[in-house]
Amino acid sequence: MTATVSSLTITTSHGAVLDAVDLDLRPGEVTAIVGESGAGKTTLAHAVLGHLGAGLRRTAGRVEVTGHDPFTPEGRAVLRGRVTGYLPQDPASALDPRRRVLSQLRTAARIAHPGESRRDHDARIRAAADAADFDAALLRRHPAQLSGGQAQRSLLAWTFLTRPRLVILDEPTSGLDPDTARRVSAAFTRLPWEPAVLLISHDRALVDRAAHRVFELAGGRLQAATASPPPVPRPARHRSPDGPTGDGEERVLAADGLTIRRGGVPLLRNASLHLAAGEFVAVQGVSGSGKTSLARALCGLAPPDAGRLCVHDAPVSWDGAARARTGGPFLAYVGQDARAALNPYETVRRMLARAVAAAHRRGIPPGPGPKALLDSLGLTADVLDRTPDRLSGGQRHRVMLARALAAVPAVVVCDETLASLDRTTARLVLGALDAWRRTTGSAVLLITHHDEVAAHADRVLTLSGERLE
Ligand SMILES: Nc1ncnc2c1ncn2[C@@H]1O[C@H](COP(=O)(O)OP(=O)(O)OP(=O)(O)O)[C@@H](O)[C@H]1O
Ligand SMILES: [Mg+2]
């Protein structure tokens, strides 16, 4: 047995997150944990690493990894970064933005294998990159030059680098398109050194394919999972490729002649994007195709190389700071990295209050209030007084979305906001977005790798080969 969790109970001031949980992790086996957002999956993964977040307490039970107790300093010293490899849920914040990926991986290889030459280290890095489906040509880039999915795979390579006997992967494919996710998940099941793998994922198709055993966390208890229900795709309601124009429909956004290059690589050439009032448009495209670059350009965070932007038929600057200064329209970007986007010292209550105040300054009447907004996203009022580190990954993404919606932007651009949510919670969030766009008349642009989510949109656009159509 590589790791054993026995009768583990972990509590907060609100009650038990894990309630007498037992789990064995065996060499060469992939064990998956599924469960709704906030069910306690990450808490369990952290416990196997001997880590408890502030506000969490272990009140009973124990954990053993290769005969060591990860909750003791001695155990941690033996296990961390050697016996256990861990891919966290919000991986983008885990890379050092100032250093190239290769140099970060070399440091990790040096620490794990101090006696080896640089050539040996580089051979290990190449093998790990290969196992993680990370293109070795990207190793020389800085983290900011990688897409979310590429950053995720670079960290997966890092996790594999030391050939740990226990590999813990928390939502390892949340930023990946289905094909890439399939290739990456195939790798978990045939890692040549045959580690025990603990896989946390809301993607049941992936879990059913990759895992030998599947458990579900609900109400703090861990049980063998029941078979997953088949997805129910809804047909997309296609309109004209250019979106609704004329016909008396009000246009919220018109971007034309849009050309974007990143690091010398052309992503979009002379593209157009039009959004009608209250419209919901999904954008798809493989990992690295430029979806986030498009989103950031629209939201004034990184200007395109060329193009014109109109919001409510008035020309708008590409520079977000200039928009804010001149009282121009606000386009909100809800990014892939919730941990980085939220102020770690600010409570959810304060965040939402600032967003509401910003809407008020733009003359927008007050909406449903923070409690109702959180409730519509499946969050209880007790998160109001928490800081982001005391939320689960999916809860953090929903708080970031709530903050954006509370500010009532002309367009909310959601970048894989639903990627880390289980199906039930994702449906709830889609419903909340529908209600929001209907009451505000604002548009929703949602970047998603999931066909089931995209099928909910009024239109689906694909970014591929420098075109958006
Ligand atoms: N430090 C903390 N203080 C208080 N409550 C916490 C803390 N950390 C997590 N929680 C709560 O414990 C529950 C489990 O959180 P956990 O992160 O384990 O969920 P999860 O299953 O990983 O969810 P997700 O799928 O959204 O990542 C959540 O309700 C969360 O709000
Ligand atoms: Mg989690």
Short mmCIF file of C-alpha atoms and ligand atoms in Angstrom, two decimals:
data_model
loop_
_atom_site.label_atom_id
_atom_site.label_comp_id
_atom_site.label_asym_id
_atom_site.label_seq_id
_atom_site.Cartn_x
_atom_site.Cartn_y
_atom_site.Cartn_z
CA MET A 1 0.00 0.00 0.00
CA THR A 2 1.47 3.37 -0.95
CA ALA A 3 -0.86 5.45 1.22
CA THR A 4 -3.59 4.79 3.75
CA VAL A 5 -6.16 7.20 5.13
CA SER A 6 -8.03 5.84 8.18
CA SER A 7 -11.12 7.31 9.85
CA LEU A 8 -10.00 10.81 8.92
CA THR A 9 -12.25 13.59 10.19
CA ILE A 10 -11.56 17.23 9.35
CA THR A 11 -13.78 20.04 10.62
CA THR A 12 -14.32 23.78 10.32
CA SER A 13 -16.30 25.98 12.69
CA HIS A 14 -19.33 25.15 10.50
CA GLY A 15 -19.04 21.36 10.81
CA ALA A 16 -17.24 18.37 9.29
CA VAL A 17 -15.72 18.61 5.81
CA LEU A 18 -14.48 15.00 5.98
CA ASP A 19 -16.28 12.55 8.24
CA ALA A 20 -14.43 9.33 9.11
CA VAL A 21 -12.94 8.84 5.65
CA ASP A 22 -11.03 5.64 4.78
CA LEU A 23 -8.99 5.30 1.60
CA ASP A 24 -6.17 3.09 0.27
CA LEU A 25 -3.92 4.14 -2.57
CA ARG A 26 -2.13 1.28 -4.29
CA PRO A 27 0.90 1.25 -6.59
CA GLY A 28 0.12 1.21 -10.30
CA GLU A 29 -3.51 2.11 -9.64
CA VAL A 30 -5.45 5.29 -10.44
CA THR A 31 -7.98 6.11 -7.71
CA ALA A 32 -10.42 8.88 -8.57
CA ILE A 33 -12.45 11.09 -6.26
CA VAL A 34 -15.52 12.85 -7.64
CA GLY A 35 -18.11 15.02 -5.92
CA GLU A 36 -19.78 18.41 -6.13
CA SER A 37 -17.83 21.63 -5.77
CA GLY A 38 -17.14 22.13 -2.04
CA ALA A 39 -17.54 18.42 -1.20
CA GLY A 40 -14.06 18.20 0.35
CA LYS A 41 -11.95 16.67 -2.46
CA THR A 42 -9.07 19.13 -2.22
CA THR A 43 -9.21 18.95 1.58
CA LEU A 44 -8.65 15.18 1.30
CA ALA A 45 -5.76 15.63 -1.15
CA HIS A 46 -4.18 18.21 1.15
CA ALA A 47 -4.55 15.85 4.11
CA VAL A 48 -2.61 13.15 2.23
CA LEU A 49 0.13 15.78 1.84
CA GLY A 50 -0.07 16.59 5.57
CA HIS A 51 -1.48 20.05 4.91
CA LEU A 52 -4.49 21.69 6.52
CA GLY A 53 -5.63 25.18 5.50
CA ALA A 54 -6.23 27.89 8.10
CA GLY A 55 -9.60 27.28 9.73
CA LEU A 56 -9.48 23.49 9.20
CA ARG A 57 -8.78 20.98 12.02
CA ARG A 58 -8.06 17.26 12.07
CA THR A 59 -10.17 15.95 14.92
CA ALA A 60 -9.72 12.22 14.32
CA GLY A 61 -7.98 9.66 12.13
CA ARG A 62 -4.57 9.28 10.53
CA VAL A 63 -2.72 9.26 7.24
CA GLU A 64 0.29 7.15 6.31
CA VAL A 65 2.33 7.45 3.12
CA THR A 66 5.02 4.79 2.52
CA GLY A 67 5.17 4.27 6.29
CA HIS A 68 5.52 7.98 7.14
CA ASP A 69 3.03 10.32 8.80
CA PRO A 70 2.77 13.45 6.59
CA PHE A 71 1.42 15.48 9.53
CA THR A 72 4.79 15.27 11.35
CA PRO A 73 7.75 17.47 10.34
CA GLU A 74 9.90 14.32 9.86
CA GLY A 75 7.30 12.72 7.64
CA ARG A 76 6.86 15.87 5.59
CA ALA A 77 10.61 16.22 5.10
CA VAL A 78 10.83 12.69 3.65
CA LEU A 79 7.68 12.89 1.54
CA ARG A 80 7.37 16.37 0.04
CA GLY A 81 8.65 16.69 -3.49
CA ARG A 82 10.24 13.23 -3.36
CA VAL A 83 7.75 10.48 -2.51
CA THR A 84 4.71 12.62 -3.35
CA GLY A 85 4.17 14.76 -6.43
CA TYR A 86 1.26 17.19 -6.38
CA LEU A 87 -0.51 19.15 -9.09
CA PRO A 88 -2.62 21.83 -7.36
CA GLN A 89 -6.05 22.92 -8.57
CA ASP A 90 -5.07 26.49 -9.60
CA PRO A 91 -1.76 25.63 -11.24
CA ALA A 92 -1.06 28.96 -12.96
CA SER A 93 -0.09 30.59 -9.66
CA ALA A 94 2.38 27.81 -8.91
CA LEU A 95 4.93 28.88 -11.56
CA ASP A 96 7.44 31.65 -10.90
CA PRO A 97 6.53 34.33 -13.49
CA ARG A 98 10.12 35.63 -13.68
CA ARG A 99 11.82 32.41 -14.74
CA ARG A 100 11.59 30.27 -17.84
CA VAL A 101 9.83 26.93 -17.39
CA LEU A 102 13.01 25.02 -18.24
CA SER A 103 15.04 26.76 -15.57
CA GLN A 104 12.36 26.04 -12.96
CA LEU A 105 12.28 22.37 -13.92
CA ARG A 106 16.10 22.21 -13.84
CA THR A 107 16.09 23.53 -10.29
CA ALA A 108 13.54 20.88 -9.30
CA ALA A 109 15.60 18.15 -11.01
CA ARG A 110 18.77 19.36 -9.27
CA ILE A 111 17.12 19.26 -5.84
CA ALA A 112 15.71 15.77 -6.40
CA HIS A 113 18.84 14.31 -8.04
CA PRO A 114 21.81 16.36 -6.82
CA GLY A 115 24.41 13.82 -7.96
CA GLU A 116 23.44 13.85 -11.63
CA SER A 117 24.77 15.92 -14.52
CA ARG A 118 22.78 18.60 -16.30
CA ARG A 119 22.42 16.26 -19.25
CA ASP A 120 20.77 13.69 -17.03
CA HIS A 121 18.49 16.37 -15.61
CA ASP A 122 17.52 17.49 -19.09
CA ALA A 123 16.78 13.91 -20.10
CA ARG A 124 14.47 13.60 -17.09
CA ILE A 125 12.79 16.90 -18.03
CA ARG A 126 12.20 15.71 -21.59
CA ALA A 127 10.73 12.42 -20.41
CA ALA A 128 8.45 14.20 -17.92
CA ALA A 129 7.32 16.74 -20.56
CA ASP A 130 6.55 13.85 -22.87
CA ALA A 131 4.50 12.03 -20.21
CA ALA A 132 2.54 15.25 -19.60
CA ASP A 133 2.00 15.93 -23.32
CA PHE A 134 3.85 19.24 -22.92
CA ASP A 135 5.60 20.36 -26.11
CA ALA A 136 9.35 20.54 -25.30
CA ALA A 137 9.64 23.59 -27.60
CA LEU A 138 7.65 25.56 -25.01
CA LEU A 139 10.16 24.85 -22.22
CA ARG A 140 12.09 28.01 -23.04
CA ARG A 141 9.07 30.25 -22.49
CA HIS A 142 8.16 32.30 -19.46
CA PRO A 143 4.89 31.30 -17.74
CA ALA A 144 3.08 34.41 -19.05
CA GLN A 145 3.81 33.20 -22.60
CA LEU A 146 1.87 29.97 -22.03
CA SER A 147 -1.85 29.40 -22.35
CA GLY A 148 -3.71 28.15 -19.25
CA GLY A 149 -3.72 24.59 -20.58
CA GLN A 150 -0.04 24.73 -21.48
CA ALA A 151 0.85 26.05 -18.00
CA GLN A 152 -1.18 23.21 -16.53
CA ARG A 153 0.75 20.63 -18.55
CA SER A 154 4.11 22.23 -17.67
CA LEU A 155 3.21 21.72 -14.02
CA LEU A 156 2.11 18.20 -14.71
CA ALA A 157 5.59 17.61 -16.17
CA TRP A 158 7.00 19.07 -12.96
CA THR A 159 4.86 16.66 -10.93
CA PHE A 160 6.22 13.70 -12.92
CA LEU A 161 9.83 14.90 -12.85
CA THR A 162 10.94 13.14 -9.68
CA ARG A 163 9.00 9.96 -10.49
CA PRO A 164 7.10 10.17 -7.18
CA ARG A 165 5.59 6.96 -5.81
CA LEU A 166 2.40 8.86 -5.04
CA VAL A 167 1.03 11.31 -7.63
CA ILE A 168 -1.85 13.61 -6.56
CA LEU A 169 -3.62 15.46 -9.37
CA ASP A 170 -6.34 17.99 -8.49
CA GLU A 171 -8.41 18.74 -11.61
CA PRO A 172 -5.44 18.12 -13.95
CA THR A 173 -7.39 18.66 -17.17
CA SER A 174 -9.65 21.59 -16.24
CA GLY A 175 -7.87 23.90 -18.71
CA LEU A 176 -7.61 21.42 -21.58
CA ASP A 177 -9.69 20.79 -24.68
CA PRO A 178 -11.17 17.25 -24.89
CA ASP A 179 -8.48 15.84 -27.23
CA THR A 180 -5.60 17.11 -25.13
CA ALA A 181 -7.38 15.97 -21.95
CA ARG A 182 -7.72 12.49 -23.45
CA ARG A 183 -4.02 12.31 -24.30
CA VAL A 184 -2.99 13.60 -20.87
CA SER A 185 -5.33 11.25 -19.01
CA ALA A 186 -4.05 8.28 -21.00
CA ALA A 187 -0.63 9.17 -19.58
CA PHE A 188 -1.83 8.85 -15.94
CA THR A 189 -2.68 5.21 -16.45
CA ARG A 190 0.61 4.16 -17.94
CA LEU A 191 3.29 6.08 -16.08
CA PRO A 192 6.32 3.79 -16.47
CA TRP A 193 7.35 3.87 -12.79
CA GLU A 194 3.84 2.73 -11.75
CA PRO A 195 3.01 5.15 -8.96
CA ALA A 196 -0.21 5.25 -6.97
CA VAL A 197 -2.29 8.06 -8.53
CA LEU A 198 -4.98 10.03 -6.70
CA LEU A 199 -7.04 11.78 -9.37
CA ILE A 200 -9.59 14.48 -8.52
CA SER A 201 -11.82 15.47 -11.38
CA HIS A 202 -15.36 16.55 -12.09
CA ASP A 203 -15.04 15.15 -15.60
CA ARG A 204 -16.79 11.79 -15.29
CA ALA A 205 -15.98 10.64 -18.80
CA LEU A 206 -12.30 11.14 -18.11
CA VAL A 207 -12.55 9.51 -14.68
CA ASP A 208 -14.36 6.47 -16.04
CA ARG A 209 -11.68 6.09 -18.69
CA ALA A 210 -8.60 6.67 -16.55
CA ALA A 211 -9.41 5.34 -13.07
CA HIS A 212 -9.33 1.80 -11.72
CA ARG A 213 -11.54 2.76 -8.77
CA VAL A 214 -13.91 5.72 -8.40
CA PHE A 215 -15.17 7.14 -5.09
CA GLU A 216 -17.63 9.92 -4.47
CA LEU A 217 -17.45 12.45 -1.64
CA ALA A 218 -20.80 13.74 -0.39
CA GLY A 219 -21.75 15.02 3.03
CA GLY A 220 -18.19 14.38 4.19
CA ARG A 221 -18.45 10.62 3.52
CA LEU A 222 -16.53 8.69 0.90
CA GLN A 223 -18.38 5.95 -0.98
CA ALA A 224 -17.91 3.88 -4.11
CA ALA A 225 -19.30 6.05 -6.91
CA THR A 226 -22.40 5.11 -8.81
CA ALA A 227 -22.18 4.98 -12.60
CA SER A 228 -22.22 8.39 -14.24
CA PRO A 229 -25.38 9.45 -16.07
CA PRO A 230 -24.89 10.06 -19.78
CA PRO A 231 -24.64 13.72 -20.79
CA VAL A 232 -27.73 15.37 -22.20
CA PRO A 233 -26.50 17.66 -24.97
CA ARG A 234 -28.84 20.42 -26.03
CA PRO A 235 -28.77 21.45 -29.65
CA ALA A 236 -27.08 24.81 -30.15
CA ARG A 237 -29.40 27.50 -31.42
CA HIS A 238 -27.44 28.70 -34.40
CA ARG A 239 -28.02 32.12 -35.84
CA SER A 240 -26.18 33.77 -38.69
CA PRO A 241 -22.39 33.44 -38.32
CA ASP A 242 -21.99 37.18 -37.80
CA GLY A 243 -24.50 37.19 -35.04
CA PRO A 244 -27.77 39.01 -34.93
CA THR A 245 -27.58 42.32 -36.76
CA GLY A 246 -30.31 44.65 -37.85
CA ASP A 247 -33.80 43.35 -37.12
CA GLY A 248 -34.12 45.93 -34.36
CA GLU A 249 -31.84 43.89 -32.11
CA GLU A 250 -29.61 46.05 -29.99
CA ARG A 251 -25.91 45.40 -30.40
CA VAL A 252 -23.80 45.45 -27.24
CA LEU A 253 -20.43 44.78 -28.78
CA ALA A 254 -18.88 45.00 -32.23
CA ALA A 255 -15.21 44.15 -32.70
CA ASP A 256 -13.95 44.29 -36.30
CA GLY A 257 -10.66 43.89 -38.12
CA LEU A 258 -9.31 42.15 -35.05
CA THR A 259 -5.72 40.95 -35.42
CA ILE A 260 -3.82 39.47 -32.51
CA ARG A 261 -0.28 38.08 -32.37
CA ARG A 262 1.43 36.74 -29.30
CA GLY A 263 5.16 36.13 -29.15
CA GLY A 264 5.35 36.48 -32.94
CA VAL A 265 2.67 33.82 -33.42
CA PRO A 266 -0.46 35.02 -35.29
CA LEU A 267 -3.63 33.97 -33.42
CA LEU A 268 -6.35 36.01 -35.12
CA ARG A 269 -6.36 37.80 -38.45
CA ASN A 270 -8.97 40.37 -39.39
CA ALA A 271 -11.68 38.71 -37.31
CA SER A 272 -15.08 40.07 -36.28
CA LEU A 273 -17.15 39.45 -33.20
CA HIS A 274 -20.62 40.92 -32.66
CA LEU A 275 -22.76 40.40 -29.55
CA ALA A 276 -26.43 41.34 -29.22
CA ALA A 277 -28.08 42.53 -26.02
CA GLY A 278 -28.62 39.61 -23.68
CA GLU A 279 -26.84 37.20 -25.98
CA PHE A 280 -24.78 34.23 -24.77
CA VAL A 281 -21.96 33.21 -27.10
CA ALA A 282 -19.52 30.35 -26.47
CA VAL A 283 -15.98 30.30 -27.85
CA GLN A 284 -14.17 27.02 -28.37
CA GLY A 285 -10.73 26.11 -29.70
CA VAL A 286 -7.83 23.83 -28.76
CA SER A 287 -5.52 24.67 -25.88
CA GLY A 288 -3.22 27.52 -26.95
CA SER A 289 -5.32 28.70 -29.92
CA GLY A 290 -5.70 32.24 -28.49
CA LYS A 291 -9.04 32.25 -26.68
CA THR A 292 -7.65 33.95 -23.59
CA SER A 293 -5.76 36.49 -25.72
CA LEU A 294 -9.05 37.40 -27.42
CA ALA A 295 -10.82 37.70 -24.07
CA ARG A 296 -8.10 39.86 -22.56
CA ALA A 297 -8.05 42.14 -25.61
CA LEU A 298 -11.80 42.76 -25.40
CA CYS A 299 -11.61 43.49 -21.67
CA GLY A 300 -8.87 46.08 -22.16
CA LEU A 301 -6.11 44.04 -20.52
CA ALA A 302 -3.85 43.45 -23.55
CA PRO A 303 -4.53 45.47 -26.72
CA PRO A 304 -4.71 43.61 -30.07
CA ASP A 305 -2.32 44.40 -32.92
CA ALA A 306 -5.17 45.90 -34.92
CA GLY A 307 -8.92 46.30 -34.78
CA ARG A 308 -11.86 48.53 -33.90
CA LEU A 309 -14.12 48.11 -30.90
CA CYS A 310 -17.59 49.57 -30.39
CA VAL A 311 -19.77 49.06 -27.32
CA HIS A 312 -23.41 50.13 -27.67
CA ASP A 313 -22.38 51.58 -31.05
CA ALA A 314 -19.84 54.01 -29.55
CA PRO A 315 -16.11 53.59 -30.26
CA VAL A 316 -14.13 52.38 -27.26
CA SER A 317 -10.40 52.41 -26.51
CA TRP A 318 -8.52 49.09 -26.33
CA ASP A 319 -6.85 50.34 -23.16
CA GLY A 320 -8.87 49.28 -20.11
CA ALA A 321 -7.27 51.91 -17.85
CA ALA A 322 -8.26 54.65 -20.33
CA ARG A 323 -11.82 53.28 -20.36
CA ALA A 324 -12.00 53.44 -16.58
CA ARG A 325 -10.57 56.98 -16.50
CA THR A 326 -13.00 58.36 -19.04
CA GLY A 327 -16.05 56.59 -17.62
CA GLY A 328 -16.21 54.32 -20.67
CA PRO A 329 -18.04 51.00 -20.69
CA PHE A 330 -16.82 48.18 -18.51
CA LEU A 331 -16.14 44.70 -19.90
CA ALA A 332 -15.37 42.22 -17.14
CA TYR A 333 -12.82 39.44 -17.52
CA VAL A 334 -13.38 36.40 -15.32
CA GLY A 335 -10.05 34.65 -15.71
CA GLN A 336 -8.80 31.10 -15.44
CA ASP A 337 -6.79 31.71 -12.30
CA ALA A 338 -9.16 32.62 -9.47
CA ARG A 339 -6.45 32.51 -6.84
CA ALA A 340 -4.43 35.20 -8.62
CA ALA A 341 -7.45 37.39 -9.41
CA LEU A 342 -8.86 37.69 -5.90
CA ASN A 343 -7.28 39.80 -3.19
CA PRO A 344 -6.28 37.25 -0.52
CA TYR A 345 -6.97 39.68 2.33
CA GLU A 346 -10.41 40.82 1.25
CA THR A 347 -13.58 39.08 2.41
CA VAL A 348 -16.18 38.10 -0.16
CA ARG A 349 -18.58 40.65 1.39
CA ARG A 350 -16.15 43.51 0.79
CA MET A 351 -15.36 42.37 -2.77
CA LEU A 352 -19.03 42.32 -3.71
CA ALA A 353 -19.69 45.67 -2.02
CA ARG A 354 -16.95 47.29 -4.10
CA ALA A 355 -18.36 45.79 -7.28
CA VAL A 356 -21.88 47.07 -6.46
CA ALA A 357 -20.45 50.53 -5.71
CA ALA A 358 -18.69 50.53 -9.09
CA ALA A 359 -21.99 49.75 -10.84
CA HIS A 360 -23.71 52.48 -8.84
CA ARG A 361 -21.12 55.04 -9.98
CA ARG A 362 -21.98 54.15 -13.58
CA GLY A 363 -25.64 54.87 -12.81
CA ILE A 364 -26.80 51.24 -12.78
CA PRO A 365 -29.67 50.52 -10.38
CA PRO A 366 -28.91 48.06 -7.57
CA GLY A 367 -29.36 44.35 -8.38
CA PRO A 368 -30.51 41.47 -6.21
CA GLY A 369 -27.98 41.96 -3.37
CA PRO A 370 -24.96 39.84 -2.46
CA LYS A 371 -26.79 37.02 -0.67
CA ALA A 372 -29.22 36.41 -3.51
CA LEU A 373 -26.41 36.61 -6.05
CA LEU A 374 -24.31 34.05 -4.16
CA ASP A 375 -27.35 31.85 -3.68
CA SER A 376 -28.02 31.83 -7.44
CA LEU A 377 -24.49 30.48 -7.90
CA GLY A 378 -24.96 27.76 -5.28
CA LEU A 379 -22.99 29.52 -2.55
CA THR A 380 -24.29 29.90 1.00
CA ALA A 381 -24.20 33.21 2.89
CA ASP A 382 -21.49 31.97 5.24
CA VAL A 383 -18.86 32.49 2.51
CA LEU A 384 -19.49 36.28 2.78
CA ASP A 385 -17.13 36.61 5.72
CA ARG A 386 -14.40 34.36 4.32
CA THR A 387 -11.25 35.28 2.45
CA PRO A 388 -10.47 33.40 -0.82
CA ASP A 389 -8.03 30.94 0.82
CA ARG A 390 -10.93 29.55 2.85
CA LEU A 391 -12.94 28.55 -0.21
CA SER A 392 -12.77 25.48 -2.43
CA GLY A 393 -11.44 25.93 -5.97
CA GLY A 394 -14.89 25.89 -7.55
CA GLN A 395 -16.24 28.23 -4.89
CA ARG A 396 -13.41 30.68 -5.66
CA HIS A 397 -14.32 30.65 -9.35
CA ARG A 398 -17.96 31.32 -8.50
CA VAL A 399 -17.02 34.18 -6.17
CA MET A 400 -14.94 35.72 -8.95
CA LEU A 401 -17.95 35.42 -11.26
CA ALA A 402 -20.27 36.92 -8.61
CA ARG A 403 -17.94 39.91 -8.29
CA ALA A 404 -18.02 40.45 -12.05
CA LEU A 405 -21.81 40.12 -12.30
CA ALA A 406 -22.36 42.48 -9.35
CA ALA A 407 -20.49 45.22 -11.26
CA VAL A 408 -22.95 44.79 -14.20
CA PRO A 409 -20.46 45.03 -17.09
CA ALA A 410 -21.69 45.51 -20.68
CA VAL A 411 -20.16 42.11 -21.43
CA VAL A 412 -18.92 39.48 -19.00
CA VAL A 413 -16.18 37.36 -20.53
CA CYS A 414 -15.83 34.06 -18.68
CA ASP A 415 -12.63 32.15 -19.36
CA GLU A 416 -13.22 28.50 -18.47
CA THR A 417 -15.19 29.59 -15.42
CA LEU A 418 -17.16 26.35 -15.44
CA ALA A 419 -14.17 24.11 -16.09
CA SER A 420 -13.59 23.31 -12.44
CA LEU A 421 -17.23 22.67 -11.60
CA ASP A 422 -19.15 19.41 -11.40
CA ARG A 423 -22.11 19.07 -13.73
CA THR A 424 -24.81 19.94 -11.18
CA THR A 425 -23.05 23.13 -10.08
CA ALA A 426 -22.21 24.05 -13.68
CA ARG A 427 -25.90 23.85 -14.63
CA LEU A 428 -26.78 26.11 -11.72
CA VAL A 429 -24.21 28.68 -12.85
CA LEU A 430 -25.49 28.59 -16.45
CA GLY A 431 -28.98 29.25 -15.10
CA ALA A 432 -27.70 32.21 -13.08
CA LEU A 433 -25.96 33.62 -16.17
CA ASP A 434 -29.22 33.30 -18.12
CA ALA A 435 -31.16 35.20 -15.45
CA TRP A 436 -28.45 37.86 -15.24
CA ARG A 437 -28.30 38.54 -18.98
CA ARG A 438 -32.08 38.69 -19.18
CA THR A 439 -32.42 41.26 -16.39
CA THR A 440 -29.40 43.41 -17.32
CA GLY A 441 -29.41 43.10 -21.13
CA SER A 442 -25.65 42.54 -20.95
CA ALA A 443 -23.99 39.87 -23.07
CA VAL A 444 -22.07 36.79 -21.98
CA LEU A 445 -19.00 35.49 -23.83
CA LEU A 446 -17.96 32.14 -22.43
CA ILE A 447 -14.77 30.31 -23.31
CA THR A 448 -15.22 26.61 -22.75
CA HIS A 449 -13.69 23.27 -23.69
CA HIS A 450 -16.89 21.45 -22.86
CA ASP A 451 -19.37 20.74 -25.63
CA GLU A 452 -22.17 20.27 -23.12
CA VAL A 453 -21.60 23.78 -21.77
CA ALA A 454 -21.20 25.27 -25.25
CA ALA A 455 -24.51 23.68 -26.29
CA HIS A 456 -26.23 25.97 -23.81
CA ALA A 457 -25.16 29.10 -25.74
CA ASP A 458 -27.16 30.99 -28.38
CA ARG A 459 -24.18 30.64 -30.73
CA VAL A 460 -20.90 28.72 -30.69
CA LEU A 461 -17.80 30.20 -32.32
CA THR A 462 -14.55 28.33 -32.89
CA LEU A 463 -11.13 29.94 -32.83
CA SER A 464 -8.85 28.05 -35.14
CA GLY A 465 -6.26 28.86 -37.81
CA GLU A 466 -6.43 32.61 -37.06
CA ARG A 467 -10.18 32.67 -37.69
CA LEU A 468 -13.14 33.04 -35.37
CA GLU A 469 -16.32 31.62 -36.86
N1 LIG B 1 -9.79 27.08 5.34
C1 LIG B 1 -11.09 26.85 5.32
N2 LIG B 1 -11.93 27.37 6.25
C2 LIG B 1 -13.24 27.10 6.23
N3 LIG B 1 -13.84 26.34 5.32
C3 LIG B 1 -13.08 25.81 4.36
C4 LIG B 1 -11.68 26.03 4.30
N4 LIG B 1 -11.17 25.38 3.23
C5 LIG B 1 -12.22 24.76 2.65
N5 LIG B 1 -13.36 25.01 3.32
C6 LIG B 1 -14.70 24.51 3.01
O1 LIG B 1 -14.65 23.10 3.04
C7 LIG B 1 -15.42 22.53 1.99
C8 LIG B 1 -14.56 21.60 1.14
O2 LIG B 1 -13.59 22.34 0.42
P1 LIG B 1 -12.67 21.63 -0.67
O3 LIG B 1 -11.71 22.64 -1.17
O4 LIG B 1 -12.08 20.40 -0.09
O5 LIG B 1 -13.77 21.25 -1.78
P2 LIG B 1 -13.61 20.55 -3.21
O6 LIG B 1 -14.41 19.31 -3.19
O7 LIG B 1 -12.19 20.44 -3.57
O8 LIG B 1 -14.37 21.58 -4.14
P3 LIG B 1 -14.03 22.11 -5.66
O9 LIG B 1 -14.55 21.07 -6.57
O10 LIG B 1 -14.85 23.36 -5.73
O11 LIG B 1 -12.58 22.34 -5.75
C9 LIG B 1 -15.99 23.72 1.22
O12 LIG B 1 -17.31 23.94 1.64
C10 LIG B 1 -15.10 24.87 1.60
O13 LIG B 1 -15.83 26.10 1.59
MG MG B 2 -10.97 21.39 -5.01
#
